[in-house]
Structure formats: C-alpha cells, structure tokens
XYZ file of C-alpha atoms in Angstrom:
689
model
C 0.006 -0.025 -0.022
C 1.304 3.397 -0.924
C 0.225 6.765 0.348
C 1.133 10.167 -1.091
C 4.439 11.521 0.286
C 5.337 15.239 0.396
C 8.050 15.054 -2.188
C 6.413 12.806 -4.786
C 6.377 14.098 -8.363
C 3.508 16.612 -8.692
C 0.576 15.627 -10.893
C 0.445 19.066 -12.521
C 4.135 18.806 -13.430
C 3.629 15.861 -15.792
C 4.360 17.081 -19.292
C 2.626 16.117 -22.562
C 0.028 13.701 -21.046
C -3.092 15.823 -21.088
C -5.423 13.011 -22.155
C -4.060 10.665 -19.519
C -4.426 13.353 -16.793
C -7.968 14.093 -17.902
C -8.981 10.429 -17.767
C -7.508 10.051 -14.245
C -9.247 13.189 -13.027
C -12.628 12.186 -14.424
C -12.340 8.781 -12.801
C -11.543 10.508 -9.501
C -14.540 12.824 -9.848
C -16.902 9.927 -10.574
C -15.660 6.531 -9.307
C -18.742 4.995 -10.914
C -17.026 5.372 -14.259
C -15.006 2.267 -13.458
C -11.315 3.240 -13.515
C -8.654 3.771 -16.171
C -6.448 1.483 -18.303
C -3.234 3.126 -19.478
C -1.599 1.446 -22.441
C 1.808 2.609 -23.616
C 5.407 1.873 -24.363
C 7.961 1.770 -21.586
C 9.233 5.004 -20.091
C 6.148 7.186 -20.723
C 5.449 8.264 -17.143
C 2.398 5.979 -16.740
C 3.246 4.960 -13.166
C 4.446 8.475 -12.278
C 1.116 10.013 -13.193
C -0.926 7.374 -11.334
C 1.086 7.631 -8.123
C 0.966 11.444 -8.256
C -2.800 11.433 -8.438
C -3.283 10.680 -4.764
C -1.885 14.083 -3.696
C -4.756 15.917 -5.390
C -7.577 13.591 -4.309
C -9.866 14.852 -1.544
C -9.438 13.343 1.889
C -11.789 10.575 3.072
C -13.918 10.396 6.177
C -13.698 6.958 7.785
C -14.857 5.229 10.995
C -11.891 5.183 13.396
C -10.454 1.724 13.816
C -12.416 0.180 10.961
C -10.045 -1.864 8.759
C -12.491 -1.605 5.822
C -12.740 2.218 5.640
C -16.487 2.399 6.274
C -18.136 5.744 5.573
C -19.430 7.244 8.893
C -22.468 8.666 7.020
C -23.414 5.243 5.558
C -21.601 2.486 7.440
C -21.916 -1.026 6.021
C -24.250 -3.059 8.238
C -22.360 -6.267 7.445
C -18.905 -4.829 8.121
C -16.811 -7.370 10.080
C -15.613 -4.562 12.324
C -19.153 -3.224 12.999
C -21.379 -2.095 14.462
C -20.100 1.426 14.190
C -20.777 4.567 16.244
C -21.065 7.984 14.753
C -17.355 8.791 15.271
C -15.179 9.804 12.302
C -11.612 10.625 11.396
C -10.229 12.111 8.214
C -7.362 10.525 6.382
C -5.665 11.048 3.007
C -6.903 9.205 -0.089
C -5.259 5.799 -0.399
C -3.459 4.239 -3.341
C -3.095 0.486 -2.913
C -0.751 -1.328 -5.261
C -1.486 -4.913 -6.308
C 1.773 -6.657 -7.334
C 1.658 -8.913 -10.352
C 3.030 -11.805 -8.255
C 0.634 -11.366 -5.332
C -1.071 -14.454 -3.911
C -4.833 -14.802 -3.707
C -4.601 -14.784 0.142
C -2.853 -11.427 0.053
C -5.446 -9.948 -2.256
C -8.655 -11.315 -0.585
C -7.314 -11.771 2.928
C -7.185 -14.984 4.893
C -7.051 -16.625 8.288
C -4.840 -14.737 10.807
C -2.265 -17.501 11.217
C -0.543 -16.091 14.287
C -3.793 -15.861 16.232
C -4.929 -19.252 15.035
C -1.750 -20.963 16.242
C -1.068 -18.935 19.407
C -4.586 -18.323 20.678
C -6.580 -21.051 18.946
C -9.122 -18.572 17.543
C -10.406 -17.955 14.022
C -9.660 -14.371 13.025
C -9.686 -12.714 9.617
C -6.769 -10.713 8.258
C -8.002 -8.249 5.558
C -6.275 -8.176 2.175
C -5.535 -5.555 -0.456
C -9.170 -5.284 -1.622
C -10.225 -4.198 1.892
C -7.452 -1.610 1.972
C -8.504 -0.232 -1.433
C -12.148 0.334 -0.512
C -13.090 3.939 -1.276
C -9.651 4.498 -2.818
C -7.571 3.488 -5.801
C -6.355 0.039 -6.651
C -3.289 0.269 -8.917
C -2.032 -2.719 -10.905
C 1.214 -2.128 -12.815
C 1.674 -4.446 -15.769
C -1.943 -5.559 -15.386
C -1.726 -7.647 -18.537
C 0.777 -9.953 -16.761
C -1.545 -10.581 -13.837
C -2.252 -14.231 -13.131
C -5.645 -15.479 -14.239
C -6.804 -16.430 -10.737
C -6.164 -12.836 -9.569
C -7.986 -11.506 -12.648
C -11.024 -13.579 -11.629
C -10.867 -12.121 -8.134
C -10.789 -8.588 -9.510
C -13.655 -9.293 -11.860
C -15.826 -10.553 -9.062
C -15.051 -7.585 -6.815
C -15.515 -5.046 -9.595
C -18.867 -6.552 -10.580
C -20.310 -6.925 -7.042
C -18.553 -4.097 -5.194
C -17.847 -6.657 -2.482
C -15.204 -9.250 -1.655
C -16.147 -12.672 -0.322
C -13.722 -15.023 1.460
C -14.708 -18.631 2.097
C -11.693 -20.656 3.122
C -9.894 -22.243 6.135
C -12.938 -21.808 8.382
C -13.315 -18.107 7.492
C -16.558 -16.816 5.999
C -16.374 -13.053 5.457
C -17.872 -10.560 3.073
C -16.961 -6.864 3.052
C -17.383 -3.873 0.718
C -14.686 -3.398 -1.935
C -15.509 -0.446 -4.174
C -12.464 1.118 -5.666
C -11.208 2.967 -8.703
C -9.255 0.365 -10.696
C -6.221 1.859 -12.485
C -3.976 -0.380 -14.566
C -0.917 0.184 -16.721
C 0.430 -2.089 -19.404
C 2.905 -2.348 -22.226
C 1.063 -3.974 -25.225
C 4.341 -5.475 -26.455
C 4.300 -7.836 -23.450
C 0.821 -9.293 -24.188
C -2.830 -8.306 -24.247
C -5.461 -8.235 -21.581
C -8.310 -10.652 -21.215
C -11.497 -9.222 -22.721
C -13.464 -9.716 -19.540
C -11.021 -7.561 -17.537
C -10.503 -5.107 -20.388
C -14.200 -4.272 -20.382
C -14.141 -3.570 -16.593
C -11.966 -0.544 -17.158
C -14.210 2.415 -17.747
C -11.720 4.495 -19.746
C -8.607 3.721 -21.682
C -5.758 5.935 -22.793
C -2.920 5.111 -25.197
C 0.233 6.922 -24.171
C 3.045 7.548 -26.641
C 6.168 9.569 -26.023
C 6.054 12.810 -27.982
C 8.224 13.014 -31.044
C 8.393 16.787 -30.700
C 11.944 17.747 -29.480
C 10.554 20.772 -27.622
C 8.146 18.599 -25.564
C 10.911 16.098 -24.836
C 13.167 18.868 -23.652
C 10.444 19.964 -21.208
C 10.065 16.464 -19.940
C 13.831 16.129 -19.276
C 14.063 19.562 -17.675
C 11.192 18.825 -15.270
C 12.508 15.409 -14.303
C 16.089 16.571 -13.773
C 14.901 19.568 -11.734
C 12.883 17.264 -9.532
C 15.753 14.859 -8.956
C 18.113 17.737 -8.117
C 15.823 19.347 -5.529
C 12.625 17.345 -4.856
C 11.338 19.616 -2.063
C 11.976 22.827 -3.977
C 10.408 21.399 -7.153
C 7.276 20.276 -5.248
C 7.024 23.664 -3.602
C 6.942 25.413 -6.966
C 3.870 23.405 -7.941
C 2.060 23.774 -4.584
C -0.253 26.408 -6.034
C -1.365 24.516 -9.165
C -1.694 21.314 -7.097
C -3.963 23.074 -4.581
C -6.083 24.677 -7.362
C -6.508 21.309 -9.118
C -7.531 19.621 -5.861
C -10.098 22.321 -5.205
C -11.456 22.015 -8.721
C -11.933 18.263 -8.262
C -13.861 18.915 -5.024
C -16.072 21.445 -6.785
C -16.721 19.007 -9.639
C -17.643 16.266 -7.183
C -20.108 18.595 -5.472
C -21.601 19.658 -8.830
C -21.847 16.084 -10.133
C -25.306 15.419 -8.696
C -26.664 18.597 -10.253
C -25.556 17.839 -13.812
C -28.521 17.095 -16.111
C -28.182 14.390 -18.722
C -30.984 15.179 -21.140
C -32.934 12.636 -23.157
C -31.414 14.100 -26.297
C -27.887 13.522 -24.923
C -28.796 9.966 -23.910
C -30.067 9.332 -27.439
C -26.864 10.737 -28.900
C -24.723 8.510 -26.727
C -26.815 5.444 -27.666
C -26.506 6.181 -31.399
C -22.727 6.734 -31.157
C -22.213 3.436 -29.315
C -24.404 1.628 -31.802
C -22.493 3.149 -34.732
C -19.276 1.630 -33.366
C -20.987 -1.737 -32.907
C -19.794 -2.199 -29.325
C -20.899 -5.243 -27.290
C -23.368 -4.968 -24.414
C -24.594 -1.848 -22.645
C -21.548 -1.061 -20.444
C -20.126 1.272 -23.160
C -23.321 3.357 -23.129
C -23.378 3.597 -19.371
C -19.709 4.458 -19.017
C -19.938 7.087 -21.785
C -22.912 8.682 -20.042
C -21.177 8.733 -16.704
C -17.994 10.152 -18.170
C -19.958 12.847 -20.046
C -21.630 13.915 -16.782
C -18.256 13.969 -15.025
C -16.736 15.996 -17.876
C -19.569 18.511 -17.650
C -19.034 18.889 -13.896
C -15.276 19.199 -14.464
C -15.943 22.015 -16.967
C -18.314 23.758 -14.522
C -21.546 23.055 -16.401
C -24.851 21.659 -15.190
C -26.099 20.340 -18.555
C -24.269 17.744 -20.701
C -23.331 19.186 -24.104
C -22.009 17.726 -27.333
C -18.416 18.381 -26.325
C -18.851 16.347 -23.148
C -20.188 13.436 -25.149
C -17.312 13.742 -27.650
C -14.657 13.770 -24.880
C -16.359 10.808 -23.166
C -16.594 8.707 -26.310
C -12.886 9.206 -27.038
C -12.006 7.717 -23.624
C -14.726 5.101 -23.152
C -15.011 3.440 -26.607
C -11.514 2.656 -27.993
C -11.059 -0.607 -26.139
C -14.668 -1.675 -26.605
C -14.788 -1.529 -30.402
C -12.310 -4.376 -30.754
C -13.973 -7.398 -32.369
C -11.034 -9.784 -31.735
C -7.469 -9.599 -30.443
C -6.205 -8.741 -33.935
C -7.983 -5.355 -33.936
C -5.753 -2.517 -32.836
C -7.263 -0.281 -30.134
C -8.209 3.240 -31.006
C -11.042 5.266 -32.344
C -11.469 6.600 -35.864
C -11.810 10.352 -35.409
C -13.737 10.767 -38.679
C -16.136 7.961 -37.759
C -16.753 9.547 -34.400
C -17.448 13.013 -35.895
C -19.738 11.409 -38.458
C -21.603 9.586 -35.725
C -21.947 12.758 -33.711
C -23.224 14.693 -36.713
C -25.687 11.947 -37.650
C -26.991 11.489 -34.104
C -29.762 13.414 -32.456
C -28.389 16.751 -31.361
C -28.832 18.026 -27.844
C -31.673 20.339 -26.955
C -29.759 23.572 -27.808
C -28.727 23.360 -31.471
C -26.821 26.629 -31.234
C -24.114 25.228 -28.921
C -20.711 26.264 -30.161
C -18.273 23.321 -29.849
C -15.394 25.781 -29.852
C -16.833 28.140 -27.285
C -16.265 28.379 -23.504
C -18.177 25.128 -23.003
C -16.036 23.367 -25.630
C -14.157 20.099 -25.150
C -12.428 20.123 -21.802
C -12.837 23.885 -21.685
C -13.224 25.957 -18.637
C -16.969 26.724 -19.218
C -17.739 28.306 -15.930
C -14.598 27.160 -14.178
C -13.013 30.542 -14.173
C -10.096 32.262 -15.967
C -7.478 30.609 -13.797
C -8.141 27.211 -15.358
C -6.387 27.897 -18.657
C -4.026 24.922 -18.477
C -3.719 21.518 -16.948
C -5.548 18.232 -17.514
C -8.834 19.986 -18.104
C -7.588 21.213 -21.459
C -6.777 17.741 -22.797
C -9.989 17.373 -24.750
C -9.750 20.994 -25.956
C -6.618 20.269 -27.913
C -7.754 16.936 -29.354
C -8.125 18.309 -32.885
C -4.629 19.755 -32.805
C -3.161 16.481 -31.513
C -4.993 14.511 -34.157
C -3.593 16.775 -36.833
C -0.100 16.591 -35.363
C -0.094 12.779 -35.266
C -1.633 12.365 -38.729
C 1.759 11.371 -40.018
C 2.613 8.940 -37.256
C 2.239 5.206 -37.167
C -1.009 5.240 -35.201
C -3.457 5.529 -38.097
C -1.554 2.821 -39.981
C -1.728 0.466 -36.971
C -5.396 1.201 -36.608
C -6.133 0.415 -40.215
C -4.218 -2.830 -39.910
C -6.278 -3.856 -36.929
C -9.669 -2.992 -38.455
C -11.750 -5.702 -40.022
C -11.210 -5.430 -43.750
C -14.492 -7.107 -44.570
C -12.866 -10.128 -46.118
C -12.321 -12.080 -42.930
C -8.572 -11.445 -42.802
C -8.648 -9.316 -39.682
C -6.294 -6.763 -41.210
C -4.209 -9.185 -43.331
C -4.213 -9.210 -47.127
C -4.284 -12.720 -48.565
C -2.387 -13.399 -51.770
C 0.968 -11.966 -52.680
C 2.642 -8.585 -52.427
C 6.167 -7.246 -52.504
C 8.207 -6.937 -49.345
C 11.666 -5.550 -48.621
C 14.299 -5.961 -51.316
C 11.658 -7.219 -53.724
C 11.008 -10.398 -51.742
C 7.600 -11.965 -52.257
C 5.239 -11.746 -49.301
C 2.307 -14.114 -48.988
C -0.460 -13.181 -46.589
C -2.639 -15.369 -44.449
C -6.333 -16.128 -45.046
C -9.100 -15.811 -42.510
C -8.187 -17.207 -39.097
C -10.432 -19.762 -37.483
C -11.152 -21.073 -34.003
C -8.562 -23.641 -33.046
C -9.643 -26.871 -31.551
C -8.418 -27.219 -27.961
C -7.119 -30.585 -26.853
C -5.033 -30.373 -23.739
C -1.889 -32.365 -22.978
C -3.012 -35.727 -21.431
C -0.291 -35.992 -18.783
C -0.131 -33.539 -15.912
C 2.908 -31.271 -16.015
C 4.403 -28.898 -13.528
C 4.508 -25.820 -15.674
C 3.602 -22.193 -15.447
C -0.015 -21.327 -14.754
C -2.185 -21.047 -17.873
C -5.402 -22.301 -19.347
C -4.455 -25.220 -21.584
C -3.031 -28.363 -20.015
C -3.630 -29.936 -16.639
C -0.652 -29.357 -14.306
C 0.504 -29.032 -10.732
C 0.941 -25.291 -10.279
C 1.081 -22.713 -7.525
C -2.562 -21.760 -8.107
C -5.714 -23.782 -8.468
C -7.669 -26.117 -6.238
C -5.939 -27.949 -3.416
C -5.680 -31.677 -4.194
C -3.392 -32.732 -1.392
C -0.458 -31.934 0.854
C 3.223 -32.813 1.067
C 6.088 -32.321 3.464
C 8.334 -29.347 2.950
C 11.847 -30.157 1.828
C 14.496 -28.181 3.745
C 13.727 -24.428 3.494
C 11.562 -24.816 0.423
C 9.188 -21.932 -0.143
C 5.518 -22.419 -0.897
C 1.970 -21.893 0.296
C 1.461 -23.798 3.565
C -1.379 -26.245 4.013
C -2.822 -25.048 7.311
C -4.926 -28.017 8.297
C -2.150 -30.408 7.183
C 0.315 -28.577 9.321
C -1.999 -28.619 12.326
C -2.641 -32.363 11.899
C 1.067 -32.988 11.674
C 1.815 -31.103 14.869
C -1.158 -32.170 16.986
C 0.028 -35.688 18.127
C 3.178 -34.224 19.720
C 1.733 -31.436 21.829
C 2.020 -33.310 25.151
C 5.608 -34.370 24.393
C 6.484 -30.788 23.557
C 5.124 -29.603 26.861
C 2.267 -27.445 25.626
C 0.412 -25.850 28.600
C -1.670 -23.113 27.053
C -4.282 -22.957 24.328
C -1.728 -22.333 21.588
C -0.216 -24.978 19.298
C 3.503 -25.766 19.390
C 4.629 -26.009 15.757
C 8.135 -26.907 14.532
C 9.653 -26.476 11.138
C 9.342 -30.139 10.217
C 5.548 -30.026 10.902
C 4.942 -27.584 8.009
C 3.033 -29.142 5.062
C 2.766 -27.462 1.677
C -0.402 -27.456 -0.361
C -0.435 -29.447 -3.619
C -2.569 -27.568 -6.097
C -3.876 -28.647 -9.501
C -4.580 -26.064 -12.155
C -3.793 -25.437 -15.790
C -0.530 -24.675 -17.500
C 0.464 -22.712 -20.571
C 2.954 -23.973 -23.184
C 5.525 -22.412 -25.459
C 4.708 -23.327 -29.055
C 7.660 -22.388 -31.299
C 7.106 -22.571 -35.045
C 10.253 -23.089 -37.142
C 9.086 -22.308 -40.677
C 10.843 -22.875 -43.997
C 10.288 -19.614 -45.889
C 12.618 -20.509 -48.811
C 11.694 -20.999 -52.456
C 11.646 -24.774 -51.973
C 8.344 -24.537 -50.092
C 6.576 -24.624 -53.438
C 3.204 -22.983 -53.964
C 1.967 -19.845 -52.302
C -1.064 -21.700 -51.104
C 1.080 -23.755 -48.699
C 2.642 -20.647 -47.144
C -0.823 -19.148 -46.784
C -2.070 -22.251 -44.987
C 0.967 -22.251 -42.684
C 0.511 -18.562 -41.835
C -3.175 -19.027 -41.246
C -2.477 -21.939 -38.896
C 0.008 -19.910 -36.897
C -2.273 -16.891 -36.630
C -5.180 -19.074 -35.540
C -3.050 -20.820 -32.966
C -1.887 -17.448 -31.711
C -5.514 -16.402 -31.271
C -6.082 -19.596 -29.222
C -2.891 -18.921 -27.313
C -4.142 -15.459 -26.477
C -7.298 -16.936 -25.011
C -5.497 -19.808 -23.279
C -2.424 -17.918 -22.011
C 0.108 -19.824 -24.112
C 3.290 -18.289 -25.480
C 4.059 -18.486 -29.185
C 7.278 -17.793 -31.148
C 8.394 -17.926 -34.753
C 11.728 -18.710 -36.359
C 12.046 -18.580 -40.163
C 14.897 -19.713 -42.360
C 15.528 -18.699 -46.008
C 18.499 -17.448 -48.011
C 21.757 -17.551 -46.054
C 20.450 -17.560 -42.489
C 17.697 -18.169 -39.957
C 15.845 -15.271 -38.307
C 13.876 -14.942 -35.064
C 10.841 -13.321 -36.679
C 8.908 -13.386 -33.387
C 10.516 -14.041 -29.938
C 8.313 -15.969 -27.530
C 5.458 -13.628 -26.737
C 1.750 -13.330 -25.938
C 1.262 -10.134 -27.935
C -1.252 -10.850 -30.655
C -0.840 -7.528 -32.437
C 2.918 -7.829 -32.713
C 2.611 -11.371 -33.951
C 0.166 -10.560 -36.710
C 2.313 -7.703 -37.956
C 5.385 -9.951 -38.194
C 3.566 -12.842 -39.837
C 1.834 -10.705 -42.495
C 5.156 -9.160 -43.513
C 7.092 -12.438 -43.661
C 8.713 -12.775 -47.127
C 9.446 -16.047 -48.941
C 12.091 -17.157 -51.431
C 15.755 -18.003 -51.647
C 17.798 -21.106 -50.660
C 17.126 -23.334 -47.648
C 19.430 -23.146 -44.587
C 17.686 -25.904 -42.697
C 20.539 -26.608 -40.235
C 20.677 -22.911 -39.367
C 16.941 -22.895 -38.746
C 17.125 -25.845 -36.365
C 20.081 -24.367 -34.439
C 18.338 -20.978 -34.201
C 15.190 -22.656 -32.813
C 17.284 -24.524 -30.286
C 18.876 -21.270 -29.177
C 15.503 -19.580 -28.793
C 14.263 -22.479 -26.671
C 17.468 -22.421 -24.589
C 16.998 -18.723 -23.764
C 13.295 -19.273 -23.104
C 14.084 -22.056 -20.695
C 16.430 -19.715 -18.751
C 13.816 -17.015 -18.553
C 10.859 -19.323 -17.801
C 12.106 -22.778 -16.945
C 8.720 -24.180 -16.006
C 6.996 -23.506 -19.335
C 7.123 -26.715 -21.407
C 8.064 -26.166 -25.047
C 6.814 -27.723 -28.253
C 8.751 -27.220 -31.483
C 6.709 -27.313 -34.765
C 9.020 -27.671 -37.758
C 7.293 -26.813 -41.035
C 9.517 -27.831 -43.998
C 9.840 -30.076 -46.986
C 13.107 -31.423 -45.509
C 15.410 -30.014 -48.193
C 18.626 -28.261 -47.240
C 20.361 -26.326 -50.024
C 22.567 -23.742 -48.334
C 26.240 -24.408 -47.552
C 28.512 -27.445 -47.840
C 26.971 -30.813 -46.869
C 23.804 -28.915 -45.968
C 21.601 -31.972 -45.478
C 24.217 -33.795 -43.332
C 24.551 -30.734 -41.125
C 20.756 -30.495 -40.832
C 20.535 -34.156 -39.693
C 23.316 -33.542 -37.148
C 21.419 -30.531 -35.775
C 18.259 -32.670 -35.525
C 20.086 -35.323 -33.585
C 21.432 -32.663 -31.216
C 17.885 -31.430 -30.588
C 16.642 -34.995 -29.981
C 19.312 -35.547 -27.357
C 17.892 -32.595 -25.408
C 14.458 -34.142 -25.303
C 12.614 -31.313 -27.025
C 9.144 -32.409 -28.095
C 8.785 -31.808 -31.836
C 6.254 -32.128 -34.643
C 7.513 -32.180 -38.213
C 5.016 -30.984 -40.856
C 6.048 -32.157 -44.349
C 5.346 -29.545 -47.044
C 6.765 -31.610 -49.956
C 4.271 -31.747 -52.859
C 2.318 -34.982 -53.074
C 2.470 -35.191 -56.837
C 5.607 -36.146 -58.636
C 8.732 -37.690 -57.103
C 8.809 -37.462 -53.353
C 12.224 -37.538 -51.679
C 10.892 -38.199 -48.169
C 13.489 -35.978 -46.536
C 11.160 -34.532 -43.950
C 10.224 -38.014 -42.762
C 13.887 -38.888 -42.313
C 14.370 -35.623 -40.412
C 11.462 -36.516 -38.118
C 13.195 -39.790 -37.313
C 16.385 -37.991 -36.418
C 14.401 -35.625 -34.164
C 12.377 -38.377 -32.569
C 9.379 -36.312 -33.682
C 5.814 -36.909 -34.724
C 5.533 -36.761 -38.542
C 2.642 -35.151 -40.401
C 2.054 -34.569 -44.125
C 0.642 -31.141 -44.986
C -0.923 -32.614 -48.082
C -3.057 -34.917 -45.985
C -4.167 -32.417 -43.402
C -5.580 -28.939 -43.839
C -4.351 -25.978 -41.834
C -6.982 -26.755 -39.172
C -5.518 -30.246 -38.799
C -2.132 -28.690 -38.248
C -3.586 -26.888 -35.212
C -5.071 -30.177 -33.962
C -1.710 -31.845 -34.375
C -0.096 -29.174 -32.158
C -2.726 -29.300 -29.428
C -3.032 -33.102 -29.390
C 0.731 -33.593 -29.135
C 1.684 -35.220 -25.843
C 4.558 -33.158 -24.547
C 7.221 -35.378 -22.986
C-alpha cells in the first residue's frame, strides 16, 4: 500500500500527457466510471502520473479503527468490524498497489495464522481489496496478472464486495475502488473480460516533438536535483486542481443528462458496434463527469465527444487482432448523424467546448482539463505517425482477414510476401499428462494456483503456500511431548506441510518455418501462416506463449521471440517474405537457441517445437548432413517436436522430412493430408514429454 508523500512528483508537473491526466481526473470525480487503463510503451510516465494522483484527491472520512474504511455517514451493516458509532476521522486518499506476483490470500485476505496458532481462535486478516475500498487500486503491468487474480478482481468489480470462504473463514466486506492499470502492449494483451471492466482507456506515446521532450527532461532533472523545492513550486497549481476536483464532485449530482444527450450516446455506441450496454453507461457517466469538471450543469455535445474518445476505443475491438483506437472521422460522423442536444446553437469551440473551462474561471487555462480541448490539434499533429496505420491494420477489412491481405505482395528488397487467409477457431485438446509448468489455461498441471488436491512435506527451506490443516494435523500428536500448557499450538519447522494444487498450465509453441523457395506454392505458405495466426488467437485466450523462427536465403531469423502479444505477432507474420535457398541446419540451431534462452527465462513452461519444412537443405557445404546432425542434437535434449512435411504430393517425393522426423524423434505429419486446421489439432493433441 502506498500513500502520497510530500516530495512525490507533482501531478500538474507531468508534461505532454493531457489526455491521461484528464482520464484520471474524471475517474476521481466519478468513481462509478470504473477506472482507467493506461496502455503505452515503456518510459512514458504511466506509473508516475498514477502515483501522483493521490496528492490531489480529496481526503476521506472513515470510521476510526475500521479496517474496511467504512463511511461514517453510511456504514456497512455487514462490516466485520461493526457495528459502528457515529465517530469519524479524516485521512488522506489511499493508493493500494497490487503486485503482479501477489497471492490470492494477500489480495482477498485470509485466516490470521498467528492468532490461530497462538490463541486457537479464528480471526480474519484483511487483504488488499479491503485496503483499497473507497480508494484507488493500482495494478502495474496488469496484462501480466495471473488469471486467478484477474477472476478475483472481476468478481469484486462486478459486485462491489469481496467474499472469502476458506480455512474456516466466512467473510464478506465492501470493496468499491477505482481500478487503475498500466500495461505495455508489447508484453501481451489483456483478457477481454477484464479489459471491459476498465471504464476508460488511454494510449500513451512519448512525444516526437523535441521541444516537448526537452520539457520532460528539464522537469525530471529539476525534480531529482531538488525534490522539495520542485514540489514547492507546484504547490499552487496542485492546490487549485484539488479544489477544482472537489467542486466538480459537489456539482456532479446537479448535472442534467438530457434525453437528447442519452439518445446521442446510444446512437454513437451503436455506430461503433460495441458489445453490451456497459459502453453506453460508461460514456454517459463520463460525459456527466466532464460537464461537472468544466463547470456546467447540462451535458453538451463536447462532453459526449470527450467521453466517447475515452470510453469506446477498447470496446470496439472485435477480436485480439484489432488494434485499439477510435477513428476520429467515424466519431465525428456519428456525432453529426446522431440526435443533437436540446440547444442546437451550442458552439463546440466556445467556452463550453471540449475540456474547456466553461464556468470554471479564468485561472483554469491549463492542466488536464484542457486535454480534450486540444484533441483536434493533436489529431492533426499525429496524422503522419504510425497510429493511423496500426489502426487500419487492426480493423476488419471485410474479407475475414482481420487486417491481413491474402495473396501476394512485394516486401523488402523485392522479396515476395504471402499473406494469411481468414483465421479460425482452433480446436483445444489439452496435454494428457499432468505437467508442473507455469499457470495457464491449456493443460492440466500441478501449479502454484488452483484447487488444493493434497499436501506434502516441505523439503528443507523450500518456499511455498502452507497447507494449514495439514500442518496442524502433523503437529497435533506431539503437543504433550512438547510440553504445551496453554491454548496455543507448538509447531516446529518439520511439521509444516505445503499445499499441492492442480490447475492449468500454458505452453511455449515455437514454429520453425521454412520460408525459402523450396516450399513450393504460395497456397502452402498461406495455410501455414493461417495456422500460426489461428493458434496465436487460441494462445491469447489460453495464455500460451508463441514464437516464430524462419529460415531462408543464407540464415535463420527470429521473426517473433516468444510472446503473448497478438498484435505484434500478426504484424510480423503478415510481412514475412518467402524465397531463396534453404538453410535448414541454421533454422534448427536458431530454434534450439530460442528455446534455450526461453528455458532460462521461464524454466517451467514446457516447449513444443513445430518444424514446417519439406526437408530440403540447399545452403552451404553438406547442408543436409549438417541438418541431420542438428536434428540429432535437438533430439538428445528431449525437445518435443512435430515435423510438418510440405513436400508436394504429386511427382517424385524424396521423403527428406520423414527422415528428419526420425532424427528428431518427432511426430511426422504430411501437410498434403491435413488442412491448416488439422495442423492446429496436431499441435494441441501432441503429448509433450
């Protein structure tokens, strides 16, 4: 848990992040919006802005001594620390950080082990969700959060309460918080269920304007040189911003959301074809908060526009291949075509314009409130950046390719590029034998999370989650011998039992693809690419990791390091060229090196190598002999492998891929006998050794 400290970086000193600041302020004004997801590349001040927010949030009235931060005006009748009197204390707003590696016990709370062992009583120790009630819950790298913790957050966010039923504890307590998450899309995407729980989303990109970058460096260096002096210089703007948030909160209940504005919001959401009704509700709440922030008591077109830009980008995605973002032209067209508000003479560029000061006073000429006011300028400034191109790649092209172009086109240096066809749902068949890998959603495995299926003795100083009842049973027969006289339990180190849990694991599926001219027809490369893209979609849903090694010409290339990022994978696959000679040995050795590094980084994730080739080796001296030697070297290391033979069925067949499969100790498949969908089934049905 982190509270604001006097010398933390000031929120108003953050440079070039107006849209991010606006989203955070609106979520603070109206917690019902549902929080903020901040997507962006590394080093863009995402965490700095979030942690600085607590200094400008209004203080909170709480019941003294209540561990669940009950409101003295409306105390929860079921609070475990109740009943409460009318007493109150005031404390600063609280920012609670949820680490990616946190345990479920730490998040939900659990049995107070010390009291259970020493006093023999059942007592509940609150977790992070209790501490975050009526405050902010911050998850850095939220896309890397374990699935079981995601499920806990989903339940709490949906119900506004946390429920604990374990180890003899049965507790429910309020858990309403503003959920703020940051993530780097290059490290993987977020589950759709959790993505939809974030009310607003902001994509943060470091400015390419040298003047802005100079301001960022100057501010940061000045803060590091003299933190107290730097904070003192921003004391005035910080105080003004905090007061403006308080005024907006007070005004929130007076803001009128007219029927015409509701109709406009509904038509805009319908035009973007978003799922469900949460988008409409979040947009309406955000528009009301934006009106209060701007000092208005009636929602106007500009409030709806600003709200849609923050509430809809992550909800218009039809599948993981779609890039996030909102088409500005489509939004303006939807606004123009929708029912206008009651006053048709509203000037969108006037004092009540987007993010403007409309009634907030002349002192509010800068800061996060102006983020929406400069949207048009920012859109024009970024018209030459990569963002529109990425957005167009992610949009559905109408031909089922999810942004890819089937057929052929020209790549770098005139190399021919063959695109994939429409991806399909991959059939899921889990590994039959239980492994001991990293937590995921594919194969049955003994993991650190999941349901308890047994207990075992701890070996030495081995770390792990203790099995409480097993530990008590182990120690109970020896209490008289150990001289116990009080109600407590005498427990020794060798009594500790660890819980054995069964869950699901994720796998690393590494494709090693022959992209040389010997692969034959373009249709085969299209099928291979489609299979990989479809498997990646399944891996995104099942929390697998997928990588891609290609070999063509003089060398092998790591086209895609092991990753869970769907967007990055699709871009690499669609731009993969074909042609040239076949360095098969180099491809096998490169794949082995990728798996070696992956094993160091994540030793518990079991790998599966899928070699897609016709078995020919045409680059270098004794190319085929070197390829067979590399295959034997891989087999000695026990790497589970599937060889997919792409040699044409008609004409003379050399059978080189079959020989290679024998050297690898691999399962052999003929691409001519199985469609791309059967390639997926071959991967998922493979029993990993």
